[in-house]
Each structure stands twice: as C-alpha cells, then as structure tokens.
mmCIF file with all atom_site columns, C-alpha atoms in Angstrom:
data_model
loop_
_atom_site.group_PDB
_atom_site.id
_atom_site.type_symbol
_atom_site.label_atom_id
_atom_site.label_alt_id
_atom_site.label_comp_id
_atom_site.label_asym_id
_atom_site.label_entity_id
_atom_site.label_seq_id
_atom_site.pdbx_PDB_ins_code
_atom_site.Cartn_x
_atom_site.Cartn_y
_atom_site.Cartn_z
_atom_site.occupancy
_atom_site.B_iso_or_equiv
_atom_site.pdbx_formal_charge
_atom_site.auth_seq_id
_atom_site.auth_comp_id
_atom_site.auth_asym_id
_atom_site.auth_atom_id
_atom_site.pdbx_PDB_model_num
ATOM 1   C CA . LYS A 1 1   ? -8.797  9.739   -12.291 1.00 0.00 ? 23  LYS A CA 1
ATOM 2   C CA . ASN A 1 2   ? -5.835  7.732   -10.958 1.00 0.00 ? 24  ASN A CA 1
ATOM 3   C CA . GLU A 1 3   ? -6.450  3.980   -10.748 1.00 0.00 ? 25  GLU A CA 1
ATOM 4   C CA . VAL A 1 4   ? -5.016  3.940   -7.452  1.00 0.00 ? 26  VAL A CA 1
ATOM 5   C CA . GLU A 1 5   ? -6.388  6.816   -4.961  1.00 0.00 ? 27  GLU A CA 1
ATOM 6   C CA . GLN A 1 6   ? -4.886  7.379   -1.398  1.00 0.00 ? 28  GLN A CA 1
ATOM 7   C CA . SER A 1 7   ? -6.133  9.449   1.189   1.00 0.00 ? 29  SER A CA 1
ATOM 8   C CA . PRO A 1 8   ? -5.099  11.930  2.935   1.00 0.00 ? 30  PRO A CA 1
ATOM 9   C CA . GLN A 1 9   ? -2.304  13.211  0.833   1.00 0.00 ? 31  GLN A CA 1
ATOM 10  C CA . ASN A 1 10  ? -0.621  14.479  4.173   1.00 0.00 ? 32  ASN A CA 1
ATOM 11  C CA . LEU A 1 11  ? -0.979  13.665  7.603   1.00 0.00 ? 33  LEU A CA 1
ATOM 12  C CA . THR A 1 12  ? 0.299   14.934  11.085  1.00 0.00 ? 34  THR A CA 1
ATOM 13  C CA . ALA A 1 13  ? -0.245  13.455  14.312  1.00 0.00 ? 35  ALA A CA 1
ATOM 14  C CA . GLN A 1 14  ? 0.679   13.716  17.732  1.00 0.00 ? 36  GLN A CA 1
ATOM 15  C CA . GLU A 1 15  ? 2.863   10.666  19.291  1.00 0.00 ? 37  GLU A CA 1
ATOM 16  C CA . GLY A 1 16  ? 0.722   8.031   20.236  1.00 0.00 ? 38  GLY A CA 1
ATOM 17  C CA . GLU A 1 17  ? -2.411  8.727   18.072  1.00 0.00 ? 39  GLU A CA 1
ATOM 18  C CA . PHE A 1 18  ? -3.972  6.201   16.101  1.00 0.00 ? 40  PHE A CA 1
ATOM 19  C CA . ILE A 1 19  ? -3.595  6.379   12.246  1.00 0.00 ? 41  ILE A CA 1
ATOM 20  C CA . THR A 1 20  ? -5.447  5.443   9.159   1.00 0.00 ? 42  THR A CA 1
ATOM 21  C CA . ILE A 1 21  ? -4.446  5.849   5.611   1.00 0.00 ? 43  ILE A CA 1
ATOM 22  C CA . ASN A 1 22  ? -6.822  4.914   3.064   1.00 0.00 ? 44  ASN A CA 1
ATOM 23  C CA . CYS A 1 23  ? -6.615  3.385   -0.563  1.00 0.00 ? 45  CYS A CA 1
ATOM 24  C CA . SER A 1 24  ? -9.233  2.901   -3.354  1.00 0.00 ? 46  SER A CA 1
ATOM 25  C CA . TYR A 1 25  ? -8.523  1.048   -6.480  1.00 0.00 ? 47  TYR A CA 1
ATOM 26  C CA . SER A 1 26  ? -10.392 0.876   -9.757  1.00 0.00 ? 48  SER A CA 1
ATOM 27  C CA . VAL A 1 27  ? -8.505  -2.187  -11.579 1.00 0.00 ? 49  VAL A CA 1
ATOM 28  C CA . GLY A 1 28  ? -8.756  -5.590  -11.065 1.00 0.00 ? 50  GLY A CA 1
ATOM 29  C CA . ILE A 1 29  ? -6.357  -6.966  -8.684  1.00 0.00 ? 51  ILE A CA 1
ATOM 30  C CA . SER A 1 30  ? -4.435  -9.944  -7.651  1.00 0.00 ? 52  SER A CA 1
ATOM 31  C CA . ALA A 1 31  ? -2.961  -8.462  -4.529  1.00 0.00 ? 53  ALA A CA 1
ATOM 32  C CA . LEU A 1 32  ? -2.512  -4.916  -2.661  1.00 0.00 ? 54  LEU A CA 1
ATOM 33  C CA . HIS A 1 33  ? 0.476   -3.701  -1.371  1.00 0.00 ? 55  HIS A CA 1
ATOM 34  C CA . TRP A 1 34  ? 1.632   -1.091  1.194   1.00 0.00 ? 56  TRP A CA 1
ATOM 35  C CA . LEU A 1 35  ? 5.087   0.326   1.108   1.00 0.00 ? 57  LEU A CA 1
ATOM 36  C CA . GLN A 1 36  ? 6.678   2.511   3.276   1.00 0.00 ? 58  GLN A CA 1
ATOM 37  C CA . GLN A 1 37  ? 9.233   5.022   1.885   1.00 0.00 ? 59  GLN A CA 1
ATOM 38  C CA . HIS A 1 38  ? 11.567  6.447   4.140   1.00 0.00 ? 60  HIS A CA 1
ATOM 39  C CA . PRO A 1 39  ? 13.038  10.255  4.296   1.00 0.00 ? 61  PRO A CA 1
ATOM 40  C CA . GLY A 1 40  ? 16.281  9.201   2.995   1.00 0.00 ? 62  GLY A CA 1
ATOM 41  C CA . GLY A 1 41  ? 14.264  7.605   -0.143  1.00 0.00 ? 63  GLY A CA 1
ATOM 42  C CA . GLY A 1 42  ? 14.557  3.704   0.543   1.00 0.00 ? 64  GLY A CA 1
ATOM 43  C CA . ILE A 1 43  ? 11.622  1.694   0.040   1.00 0.00 ? 65  ILE A CA 1
ATOM 44  C CA . VAL A 1 44  ? 10.404  -1.412  2.398   1.00 0.00 ? 66  VAL A CA 1
ATOM 45  C CA . SER A 1 45  ? 7.422   -3.658  1.807   1.00 0.00 ? 67  SER A CA 1
ATOM 46  C CA . LEU A 1 46  ? 4.892   -3.531  4.590   1.00 0.00 ? 68  LEU A CA 1
ATOM 47  C CA . PHE A 1 47  ? 2.347   -5.881  3.406   1.00 0.00 ? 69  PHE A CA 1
ATOM 48  C CA . MET A 1 48  ? 0.719   -7.835  0.794   1.00 0.00 ? 70  MET A CA 1
ATOM 49  C CA . LEU A 1 49  ? -2.594  -9.002  0.725   1.00 0.00 ? 71  LEU A CA 1
ATOM 50  C CA . SER A 1 50  ? -5.618  -10.284 -1.060  1.00 0.00 ? 72  SER A CA 1
ATOM 51  C CA . SER A 1 51  ? -8.121  -10.599 1.571   1.00 0.00 ? 73  SER A CA 1
ATOM 52  C CA . GLY A 1 52  ? -9.167  -9.936  5.030   1.00 0.00 ? 74  GLY A CA 1
ATOM 53  C CA . LYS A 1 53  ? -6.442  -8.678  7.379   1.00 0.00 ? 75  LYS A CA 1
ATOM 54  C CA . LYS A 1 54  ? -2.915  -8.911  8.440   1.00 0.00 ? 76  LYS A CA 1
ATOM 55  C CA . LYS A 1 55  ? -1.030  -7.492  11.233  1.00 0.00 ? 77  LYS A CA 1
ATOM 56  C CA . HIS A 1 56  ? 2.621   -6.655  12.083  1.00 0.00 ? 78  HIS A CA 1
ATOM 57  C CA . GLY A 1 57  ? 3.818   -5.199  15.203  1.00 0.00 ? 79  GLY A CA 1
ATOM 58  C CA . ARG A 1 58  ? 1.662   -1.927  15.394  1.00 0.00 ? 80  ARG A CA 1
ATOM 59  C CA . LEU A 1 59  ? 0.622   -1.814  11.842  1.00 0.00 ? 81  LEU A CA 1
ATOM 60  C CA . ILE A 1 60  ? -2.648  -3.309  10.429  1.00 0.00 ? 82  ILE A CA 1
ATOM 61  C CA . ALA A 1 61  ? -3.519  -3.745  6.789   1.00 0.00 ? 83  ALA A CA 1
ATOM 62  C CA . THR A 1 62  ? -7.178  -4.731  5.849   1.00 0.00 ? 84  THR A CA 1
ATOM 63  C CA . ILE A 1 63  ? -8.744  -5.190  2.428   1.00 0.00 ? 85  ILE A CA 1
ATOM 64  C CA . ASN A 1 64  ? -12.379 -5.210  1.412   1.00 0.00 ? 86  ASN A CA 1
ATOM 65  C CA . ILE A 1 65  ? -12.327 -6.873  -2.403  1.00 0.00 ? 87  ILE A CA 1
ATOM 66  C CA . GLN A 1 66  ? -16.064 -6.107  -3.063  1.00 0.00 ? 88  GLN A CA 1
ATOM 67  C CA . GLU A 1 67  ? -15.525 -2.669  -1.989  1.00 0.00 ? 89  GLU A CA 1
ATOM 68  C CA . LYS A 1 68  ? -12.067 -2.087  -3.394  1.00 0.00 ? 90  LYS A CA 1
ATOM 69  C CA . HIS A 1 69  ? -10.814 -0.409  -0.908  1.00 0.00 ? 91  HIS A CA 1
ATOM 70  C CA . SER A 1 70  ? -7.892  -0.947  1.495   1.00 0.00 ? 92  SER A CA 1
ATOM 71  C CA . SER A 1 71  ? -6.842  0.701   4.824   1.00 0.00 ? 93  SER A CA 1
ATOM 72  C CA . LEU A 1 72  ? -3.389  1.020   6.785   1.00 0.00 ? 94  LEU A CA 1
ATOM 73  C CA . HIS A 1 73  ? -3.540  1.542   10.354  1.00 0.00 ? 95  HIS A CA 1
ATOM 74  C CA . ILE A 1 74  ? -0.847  2.197   12.607  1.00 0.00 ? 96  ILE A CA 1
ATOM 75  C CA . THR A 1 75  ? -1.551  1.884   16.444  1.00 0.00 ? 97  THR A CA 1
ATOM 76  C CA . ALA A 1 76  ? 0.235   4.172   19.312  1.00 0.00 ? 98  ALA A CA 1
ATOM 77  C CA . SER A 1 77  ? 2.253   6.213   16.737  1.00 0.00 ? 99  SER A CA 1
ATOM 78  C CA . HIS A 1 78  ? 5.810   7.539   16.804  1.00 0.00 ? 100 HIS A CA 1
ATOM 79  C CA . PRO A 1 79  ? 8.172   9.854   15.408  1.00 0.00 ? 101 PRO A CA 1
ATOM 80  C CA . ARG A 1 80  ? 9.985   6.965   13.817  1.00 0.00 ? 102 ARG A CA 1
ATOM 81  C CA . ASP A 1 81  ? 6.665   6.032   11.811  1.00 0.00 ? 103 ASP A CA 1
ATOM 82  C CA . SER A 1 82  ? 7.045   9.539   9.908   1.00 0.00 ? 104 SER A CA 1
ATOM 83  C CA . ALA A 1 83  ? 7.549   8.552   6.193   1.00 0.00 ? 105 ALA A CA 1
ATOM 84  C CA . VAL A 1 84  ? 5.611   8.288   3.013   1.00 0.00 ? 106 VAL A CA 1
ATOM 85  C CA . TYR A 1 85  ? 2.966   5.439   3.120   1.00 0.00 ? 107 TYR A CA 1
ATOM 86  C CA . ILE A 1 86  ? 2.308   3.880   -0.688  1.00 0.00 ? 108 ILE A CA 1
ATOM 87  C CA . CYS A 1 87  ? -0.392  1.769   -1.669  1.00 0.00 ? 109 CYS A CA 1
ATOM 88  C CA . ALA A 1 88  ? 0.134   -0.227  -5.004  1.00 0.00 ? 110 ALA A CA 1
ATOM 89  C CA . ALA A 1 89  ? -2.334  -2.587  -6.741  1.00 0.00 ? 111 ALA A CA 1
ATOM 90  C CA . GLU A 1 90  ? -0.937  -5.552  -8.493  1.00 0.00 ? 112 GLU A CA 1
ATOM 91  C CA . ASP A 1 91  ? -2.749  -6.190  -11.603 1.00 0.00 ? 113 ASP A CA 1
ATOM 92  C CA . ASN A 1 92  ? -3.608  -9.654  -12.959 1.00 0.00 ? 114 ASN A CA 1
ATOM 93  C CA . THR A 1 93  ? -0.318  -9.179  -15.016 1.00 0.00 ? 115 THR A CA 1
ATOM 94  C CA . ASP A 1 94  ? 1.897   -8.884  -12.030 1.00 0.00 ? 116 ASP A CA 1
ATOM 95  C CA . LYS A 1 95  ? 2.551   -5.266  -12.479 1.00 0.00 ? 117 LYS A CA 1
ATOM 96  C CA . LEU A 1 96  ? 2.381   -2.586  -9.493  1.00 0.00 ? 118 LEU A CA 1
ATOM 97  C CA . ILE A 1 97  ? 0.104   0.355   -9.999  1.00 0.00 ? 119 ILE A CA 1
ATOM 98  C CA . PHE A 1 98  ? 1.047   2.815   -7.456  1.00 0.00 ? 120 PHE A CA 1
ATOM 99  C CA . GLY A 1 99  ? -0.842  5.322   -5.313  1.00 0.00 ? 121 GLY A CA 1
ATOM 100 C CA . THR A 1 100 ? 0.897   8.999   -4.969  1.00 0.00 ? 122 THR A CA 1
ATOM 101 C CA . GLY A 1 101 ? 1.516   8.425   -1.571  1.00 0.00 ? 123 GLY A CA 1
ATOM 102 C CA . THR A 1 102 ? 0.475   9.671   1.820   1.00 0.00 ? 124 THR A CA 1
ATOM 103 C CA . ARG A 1 103 ? 3.016   11.705  3.863   1.00 0.00 ? 125 ARG A CA 1
ATOM 104 C CA . LEU A 1 104 ? 2.925   11.220  7.709   1.00 0.00 ? 126 LEU A CA 1
ATOM 105 C CA . GLN A 1 105 ? 4.524   13.434  10.062  1.00 0.00 ? 127 GLN A CA 1
ATOM 106 C CA . VAL A 1 106 ? 4.286   12.260  13.713  1.00 0.00 ? 128 VAL A CA 1
ATOM 107 C CA . PHE A 1 107 ? 5.461   14.775  16.417  1.00 0.00 ? 129 PHE A CA 1
ATOM 108 C CA . PRO A 1 108 ? 6.618   14.028  19.685  1.00 0.00 ? 130 PRO A CA 1
ATOM 109 C CA . ASN B 2 1   ? 21.049  -13.392 2.347   1.00 0.00 ? 56  ASN B CA 1
ATOM 110 C CA . ALA B 2 2   ? 22.014  -9.856  1.341   1.00 0.00 ? 57  ALA B CA 1
ATOM 111 C CA . GLY B 2 3   ? 19.176  -7.651  -0.092  1.00 0.00 ? 58  GLY B CA 1
ATOM 112 C CA . VAL B 2 4   ? 18.548  -6.301  -3.532  1.00 0.00 ? 59  VAL B CA 1
ATOM 113 C CA . MET B 2 5   ? 21.860  -4.515  -4.420  1.00 0.00 ? 60  MET B CA 1
ATOM 114 C CA . GLN B 2 6   ? 21.646  -1.339  -7.044  1.00 0.00 ? 61  GLN B CA 1
ATOM 115 C CA . ASN B 2 7   ? 24.481  0.700   -8.160  1.00 0.00 ? 62  ASN B CA 1
ATOM 116 C CA . PRO B 2 8   ? 25.637  3.226   -8.328  1.00 0.00 ? 63  PRO B CA 1
ATOM 117 C CA . ARG B 2 9   ? 23.496  5.042   -5.799  1.00 0.00 ? 64  ARG B CA 1
ATOM 118 C CA . HIS B 2 10  ? 24.049  8.222   -7.404  1.00 0.00 ? 65  HIS B CA 1
ATOM 119 C CA . LEU B 2 11  ? 24.834  8.983   -11.109 1.00 0.00 ? 66  LEU B CA 1
ATOM 120 C CA . VAL B 2 12  ? 25.496  12.058  -12.771 1.00 0.00 ? 67  VAL B CA 1
ATOM 121 C CA . ARG B 2 13  ? 25.652  12.366  -16.514 1.00 0.00 ? 68  ARG B CA 1
ATOM 122 C CA . ARG B 2 14  ? 25.504  14.957  -19.071 1.00 0.00 ? 69  ARG B CA 1
ATOM 123 C CA . ARG B 2 15  ? 22.924  15.361  -21.872 1.00 0.00 ? 70  ARG B CA 1
ATOM 124 C CA . GLY B 2 16  ? 23.523  12.714  -24.364 1.00 0.00 ? 71  GLY B CA 1
ATOM 125 C CA . GLN B 2 17  ? 25.574  10.432  -22.440 1.00 0.00 ? 72  GLN B CA 1
ATOM 126 C CA . GLU B 2 18  ? 24.708  7.115   -21.523 1.00 0.00 ? 73  GLU B CA 1
ATOM 127 C CA . ALA B 2 19  ? 23.494  5.871   -18.120 1.00 0.00 ? 74  ALA B CA 1
ATOM 128 C CA . ARG B 2 20  ? 23.935  2.259   -16.822 1.00 0.00 ? 75  ARG B CA 1
ATOM 129 C CA . LEU B 2 21  ? 22.110  1.289   -13.764 1.00 0.00 ? 76  LEU B CA 1
ATOM 130 C CA . ARG B 2 22  ? 22.576  -2.059  -12.331 1.00 0.00 ? 77  ARG B CA 1
ATOM 131 C CA . CYS B 2 23  ? 20.326  -4.461  -9.912  1.00 0.00 ? 78  CYS B CA 1
ATOM 132 C CA . SER B 2 24  ? 21.585  -7.456  -8.166  1.00 0.00 ? 79  SER B CA 1
ATOM 133 C CA . PRO B 2 25  ? 18.383  -9.324  -6.996  1.00 0.00 ? 80  PRO B CA 1
ATOM 134 C CA . MET B 2 26  ? 17.965  -11.143 -3.711  1.00 0.00 ? 81  MET B CA 1
ATOM 135 C CA . LYS B 2 27  ? 19.587  -14.814 -3.943  1.00 0.00 ? 82  LYS B CA 1
ATOM 136 C CA . GLY B 2 28  ? 16.878  -17.148 -5.423  1.00 0.00 ? 83  GLY B CA 1
ATOM 137 C CA . HIS B 2 29  ? 15.040  -14.250 -6.750  1.00 0.00 ? 84  HIS B CA 1
ATOM 138 C CA . SER B 2 30  ? 14.310  -14.961 -10.527 1.00 0.00 ? 85  SER B CA 1
ATOM 139 C CA . HIS B 2 31  ? 11.999  -11.889 -11.042 1.00 0.00 ? 86  HIS B CA 1
ATOM 140 C CA . VAL B 2 32  ? 13.024  -8.150  -11.437 1.00 0.00 ? 87  VAL B CA 1
ATOM 141 C CA . TYR B 2 33  ? 11.131  -5.175  -11.687 1.00 0.00 ? 88  TYR B CA 1
ATOM 142 C CA . TRP B 2 34  ? 12.154  -1.569  -12.507 1.00 0.00 ? 89  TRP B CA 1
ATOM 143 C CA . TYR B 2 35  ? 10.482  1.575   -11.482 1.00 0.00 ? 90  TYR B CA 1
ATOM 144 C CA . ARG B 2 36  ? 10.894  5.224   -11.743 1.00 0.00 ? 91  ARG B CA 1
ATOM 145 C CA . GLN B 2 37  ? 10.016  8.090   -9.393  1.00 0.00 ? 92  GLN B CA 1
ATOM 146 C CA . LEU B 2 38  ? 10.191  11.341  -10.946 1.00 0.00 ? 93  LEU B CA 1
ATOM 147 C CA . PRO B 2 39  ? 10.945  14.404  -8.570  1.00 0.00 ? 94  PRO B CA 1
ATOM 148 C CA . GLU B 2 40  ? 7.707   15.154  -6.695  1.00 0.00 ? 95  GLU B CA 1
ATOM 149 C CA . GLU B 2 41  ? 5.730   12.146  -8.487  1.00 0.00 ? 96  GLU B CA 1
ATOM 150 C CA . GLY B 2 42  ? 4.730   8.961   -7.457  1.00 0.00 ? 97  GLY B CA 1
ATOM 151 C CA . LEU B 2 43  ? 6.471   5.442   -8.675  1.00 0.00 ? 98  LEU B CA 1
ATOM 152 C CA . LYS B 2 44  ? 5.575   4.120   -11.930 1.00 0.00 ? 99  LYS B CA 1
ATOM 153 C CA . PHE B 2 45  ? 6.449   0.701   -13.395 1.00 0.00 ? 100 PHE B CA 1
ATOM 154 C CA . MET B 2 46  ? 8.648   0.318   -16.177 1.00 0.00 ? 101 MET B CA 1
ATOM 155 C CA . VAL B 2 47  ? 9.720   -3.354  -17.248 1.00 0.00 ? 102 VAL B CA 1
ATOM 156 C CA . TYR B 2 48  ? 9.468   -6.767  -15.593 1.00 0.00 ? 103 TYR B CA 1
ATOM 157 C CA . LEU B 2 49  ? 12.053  -9.413  -16.551 1.00 0.00 ? 104 LEU B CA 1
ATOM 158 C CA . GLN B 2 50  ? 12.905  -12.753 -15.722 1.00 0.00 ? 105 GLN B CA 1
ATOM 159 C CA . LYS B 2 51  ? 16.168  -14.497 -16.568 1.00 0.00 ? 106 LYS B CA 1
ATOM 160 C CA . GLU B 2 52  ? 16.942  -13.972 -20.192 1.00 0.00 ? 107 GLU B CA 1
ATOM 161 C CA . ASN B 2 53  ? 13.462  -12.783 -20.936 1.00 0.00 ? 108 ASN B CA 1
ATOM 162 C CA . ILE B 2 54  ? 11.337  -9.547  -20.816 1.00 0.00 ? 109 ILE B CA 1
ATOM 163 C CA . ILE B 2 55  ? 7.997   -10.356 -19.661 1.00 0.00 ? 110 ILE B CA 1
ATOM 164 C CA . ASP B 2 56  ? 6.550   -6.907  -19.531 1.00 0.00 ? 111 ASP B CA 1
ATOM 165 C CA . GLU B 2 57  ? 8.013   -3.272  -20.917 1.00 0.00 ? 112 GLU B CA 1
ATOM 166 C CA . SER B 2 58  ? 4.698   -1.581  -21.112 1.00 0.00 ? 113 SER B CA 1
ATOM 167 C CA . GLY B 2 59  ? 6.227   1.160   -19.144 1.00 0.00 ? 114 GLY B CA 1
ATOM 168 C CA . MET B 2 60  ? 9.299   1.606   -20.889 1.00 0.00 ? 115 MET B CA 1
ATOM 169 C CA . PRO B 2 61  ? 9.778   4.718   -23.053 1.00 0.00 ? 116 PRO B CA 1
ATOM 170 C CA . LYS B 2 62  ? 9.561   3.789   -26.526 1.00 0.00 ? 117 LYS B CA 1
ATOM 171 C CA . GLU B 2 63  ? 13.261  5.253   -27.442 1.00 0.00 ? 118 GLU B CA 1
ATOM 172 C CA . ARG B 2 64  ? 16.650  5.526   -25.764 1.00 0.00 ? 119 ARG B CA 1
ATOM 173 C CA . PHE B 2 65  ? 15.523  2.794   -22.851 1.00 0.00 ? 120 PHE B CA 1
ATOM 174 C CA . SER B 2 66  ? 16.240  -0.751  -22.518 1.00 0.00 ? 121 SER B CA 1
ATOM 175 C CA . ALA B 2 67  ? 16.295  -3.307  -19.844 1.00 0.00 ? 122 ALA B CA 1
ATOM 176 C CA . GLU B 2 68  ? 18.044  -7.110  -19.641 1.00 0.00 ? 123 GLU B CA 1
ATOM 177 C CA . PHE B 2 69  ? 18.292  -9.593  -17.248 1.00 0.00 ? 124 PHE B CA 1
ATOM 178 C CA . PRO B 2 70  ? 21.043  -12.173 -18.390 1.00 0.00 ? 125 PRO B CA 1
ATOM 179 C CA . LYS B 2 71  ? 21.688  -15.784 -17.193 1.00 0.00 ? 126 LYS B CA 1
ATOM 180 C CA . GLU B 2 72  ? 24.670  -14.443 -15.102 1.00 0.00 ? 127 GLU B CA 1
ATOM 181 C CA . GLY B 2 73  ? 25.064  -11.118 -13.710 1.00 0.00 ? 128 GLY B CA 1
ATOM 182 C CA . PRO B 2 74  ? 22.868  -8.238  -12.649 1.00 0.00 ? 129 PRO B CA 1
ATOM 183 C CA . SER B 2 75  ? 19.729  -6.565  -14.331 1.00 0.00 ? 130 SER B CA 1
ATOM 184 C CA . ILE B 2 76  ? 20.630  -3.579  -16.540 1.00 0.00 ? 131 ILE B CA 1
ATOM 185 C CA . LEU B 2 77  ? 18.743  -0.522  -17.341 1.00 0.00 ? 132 LEU B CA 1
ATOM 186 C CA . ARG B 2 78  ? 20.377  1.354   -19.990 1.00 0.00 ? 133 ARG B CA 1
ATOM 187 C CA . ILE B 2 79  ? 19.465  4.768   -21.034 1.00 0.00 ? 134 ILE B CA 1
ATOM 188 C CA . GLN B 2 80  ? 20.840  6.049   -23.965 1.00 0.00 ? 135 GLN B CA 1
ATOM 189 C CA . GLN B 2 81  ? 21.452  9.811   -25.040 1.00 0.00 ? 136 GLN B CA 1
ATOM 190 C CA . VAL B 2 82  ? 20.024  10.900  -21.684 1.00 0.00 ? 137 VAL B CA 1
ATOM 191 C CA . VAL B 2 83  ? 17.925  13.978  -21.058 1.00 0.00 ? 138 VAL B CA 1
ATOM 192 C CA . ARG B 2 84  ? 17.346  16.466  -18.586 1.00 0.00 ? 139 ARG B CA 1
ATOM 193 C CA . GLY B 2 85  ? 13.905  14.653  -18.154 1.00 0.00 ? 140 GLY B CA 1
ATOM 194 C CA . ASP B 2 86  ? 15.606  11.316  -17.277 1.00 0.00 ? 141 ASP B CA 1
ATOM 195 C CA . SER B 2 87  ? 16.355  12.993  -13.841 1.00 0.00 ? 142 SER B CA 1
ATOM 196 C CA . ALA B 2 88  ? 14.700  10.807  -11.356 1.00 0.00 ? 143 ALA B CA 1
ATOM 197 C CA . ALA B 2 89  ? 15.067  7.907   -8.898  1.00 0.00 ? 144 ALA B CA 1
ATOM 198 C CA . TYR B 2 90  ? 15.321  4.442   -10.610 1.00 0.00 ? 145 TYR B CA 1
ATOM 199 C CA . PHE B 2 91  ? 14.331  1.629   -8.256  1.00 0.00 ? 146 PHE B CA 1
ATOM 200 C CA . CYS B 2 92  ? 14.818  -2.110  -8.906  1.00 0.00 ? 147 CYS B CA 1
ATOM 201 C CA . ALA B 2 93  ? 12.760  -4.895  -6.959  1.00 0.00 ? 148 ALA B CA 1
ATOM 202 C CA . SER B 2 94  ? 13.010  -8.453  -6.874  1.00 0.00 ? 149 SER B CA 1
ATOM 203 C CA . SER B 2 95  ? 10.496  -11.378 -6.050  1.00 0.00 ? 150 SER B CA 1
ATOM 204 C CA . PRO B 2 96  ? 10.842  -15.185 -5.821  1.00 0.00 ? 151 PRO B CA 1
ATOM 205 C CA . LEU B 2 97  ? 9.830   -17.303 -8.430  1.00 0.00 ? 152 LEU B CA 1
ATOM 206 C CA . VAL B 2 98  ? 6.500   -17.845 -7.413  1.00 0.00 ? 153 VAL B CA 1
ATOM 207 C CA . SER B 2 99  ? 4.624   -14.804 -8.332  1.00 0.00 ? 154 SER B CA 1
ATOM 208 C CA . LYS B 2 100 ? 2.056   -12.649 -6.200  1.00 0.00 ? 155 LYS B CA 1
ATOM 209 C CA . ASN B 2 101 ? 4.509   -12.280 -3.799  1.00 0.00 ? 156 ASN B CA 1
ATOM 210 C CA . ILE B 2 102 ? 6.463   -9.171  -1.708  1.00 0.00 ? 157 ILE B CA 1
ATOM 211 C CA . GLN B 2 103 ? 8.777   -7.474  -4.024  1.00 0.00 ? 158 GLN B CA 1
ATOM 212 C CA . TYR B 2 104 ? 11.990  -6.428  -1.951  1.00 0.00 ? 159 TYR B CA 1
ATOM 213 C CA . PHE B 2 105 ? 13.216  -2.753  -3.062  1.00 0.00 ? 160 PHE B CA 1
ATOM 214 C CA . GLY B 2 106 ? 16.655  -1.876  -3.483  1.00 0.00 ? 161 GLY B CA 1
ATOM 215 C CA . ALA B 2 107 ? 17.762  1.560   -2.296  1.00 0.00 ? 162 ALA B CA 1
ATOM 216 C CA . GLY B 2 108 ? 17.481  3.150   -5.712  1.00 0.00 ? 163 GLY B CA 1
ATOM 217 C CA . THR B 2 109 ? 19.988  4.942   -8.063  1.00 0.00 ? 164 THR B CA 1
ATOM 218 C CA . ARG B 2 110 ? 19.409  8.791   -8.163  1.00 0.00 ? 165 ARG B CA 1
ATOM 219 C CA . LEU B 2 111 ? 20.118  9.665   -11.841 1.00 0.00 ? 166 LEU B CA 1
ATOM 220 C CA . SER B 2 112 ? 20.903  13.420  -12.328 1.00 0.00 ? 167 SER B CA 1
ATOM 221 C CA . VAL B 2 113 ? 21.378  14.733  -15.830 1.00 0.00 ? 168 VAL B CA 1
ATOM 222 C CA . LEU B 2 114 ? 23.206  18.032  -16.267 1.00 0.00 ? 169 LEU B CA 1
#
C-alpha cells in the first residue's frame, strides 16, 4: 500500500463543474503539498498546508490532520485546469512522498 | 527573480556514458531537492542538499548516482555509466532557508538513454 493515496486516478468534467480530488496518507507529516503538472511536464506548487484550509482563486485545499486526509477543490472548472494534480506528504525529515496523481480533463 | 533553472532540458546519452544534470536554485534559496519521474510513474525523492552538504540521500540508487551542491555554482546530479532504465524526467526543486516551505520546481531534464 502506498503511503500517499489519491483518488480518483482519472477525472473528466464539463466546464463549470465543481471538482474534488482526494488524498489520504499514512505517514506522520509536517505539511501536505498540492502540485499541478502541466501536459508539457512542468510542475507548479499550488498549496502547502499543515492545518485547516487555504484558498487561491478558484482553488481550495483542506486538510484534516486527525483523519489524515486532504482535498483539493476546483470551483467553476475550465479547460485550462486540465493537468495532473499531485498530492505530496512532507515527512518529518523534509522529504516529499508523492501520490501517483489525478489526471483531470475539463471539456468545454 | 528567476525561477529554478535546470539544464539541459533534454539530454540524450548512449549506454555507458555519463549524464550531468544541472540545477540553479532560486536566488536566496539554500535547499535543493532532486526528484525522478520514471515513464508512467509518480515522482520519487532522490536527494536533499544544502550548500556543501548532503542532508538526505535515502532515495539515491546506491551505485552510479551522485549529487553535489557546491558553495558556488549550481547543484549537479551525476549519473555514471547510464543504462536504459535511467531514462526519466529529473526535477530539481528549491526552497528558502526556513524549512517547511513551498518547493519551487524547475522545468525538469528529460534524459533518454539509447
């Protein structure tokens, strides 16, 4: 069993839909990261959080430390949101342990 | 403030050759991380360095791979005697002095071993 599990693996949506991607982890963490990998391969850090909730534009990330679970939400999705979204747990040695990613496709 | 710079973007090597991948962190960042993404697989941690120090190399293969981050100049990931299985995308990330920060990723180096 992977230390960081994401679901779903693949997700398709119509433009405008609300999207949720889930991440569960089994290791002790100091922080939880959400990353976006574009079709061209580049990686962008979206959020780092250790408690509660963060919001940036149409993106919202939440974490429940007790349940070892985080979610990434995208409101009013757009085709340009199509990418792979990766959850990564930062362990207590500052290492990132990555989930396998969720491939999102948003159709117009 | 330029982002994390990796070069080359693409590197082709024949089996047995050496590959040298370079990473210049963002200005003011003293922590560098190297990750590998094998085809159709997720990212995996390789090594974490600070200036002139290897902090954690638990993700590095035991042979042929080495990394350094000298006082001056970029961080280097070196792969000796490359094999086909080394073909992957290698990403570097950097973060500021204080830990538990967002890591800023470079565009990656895509290594192809023929």
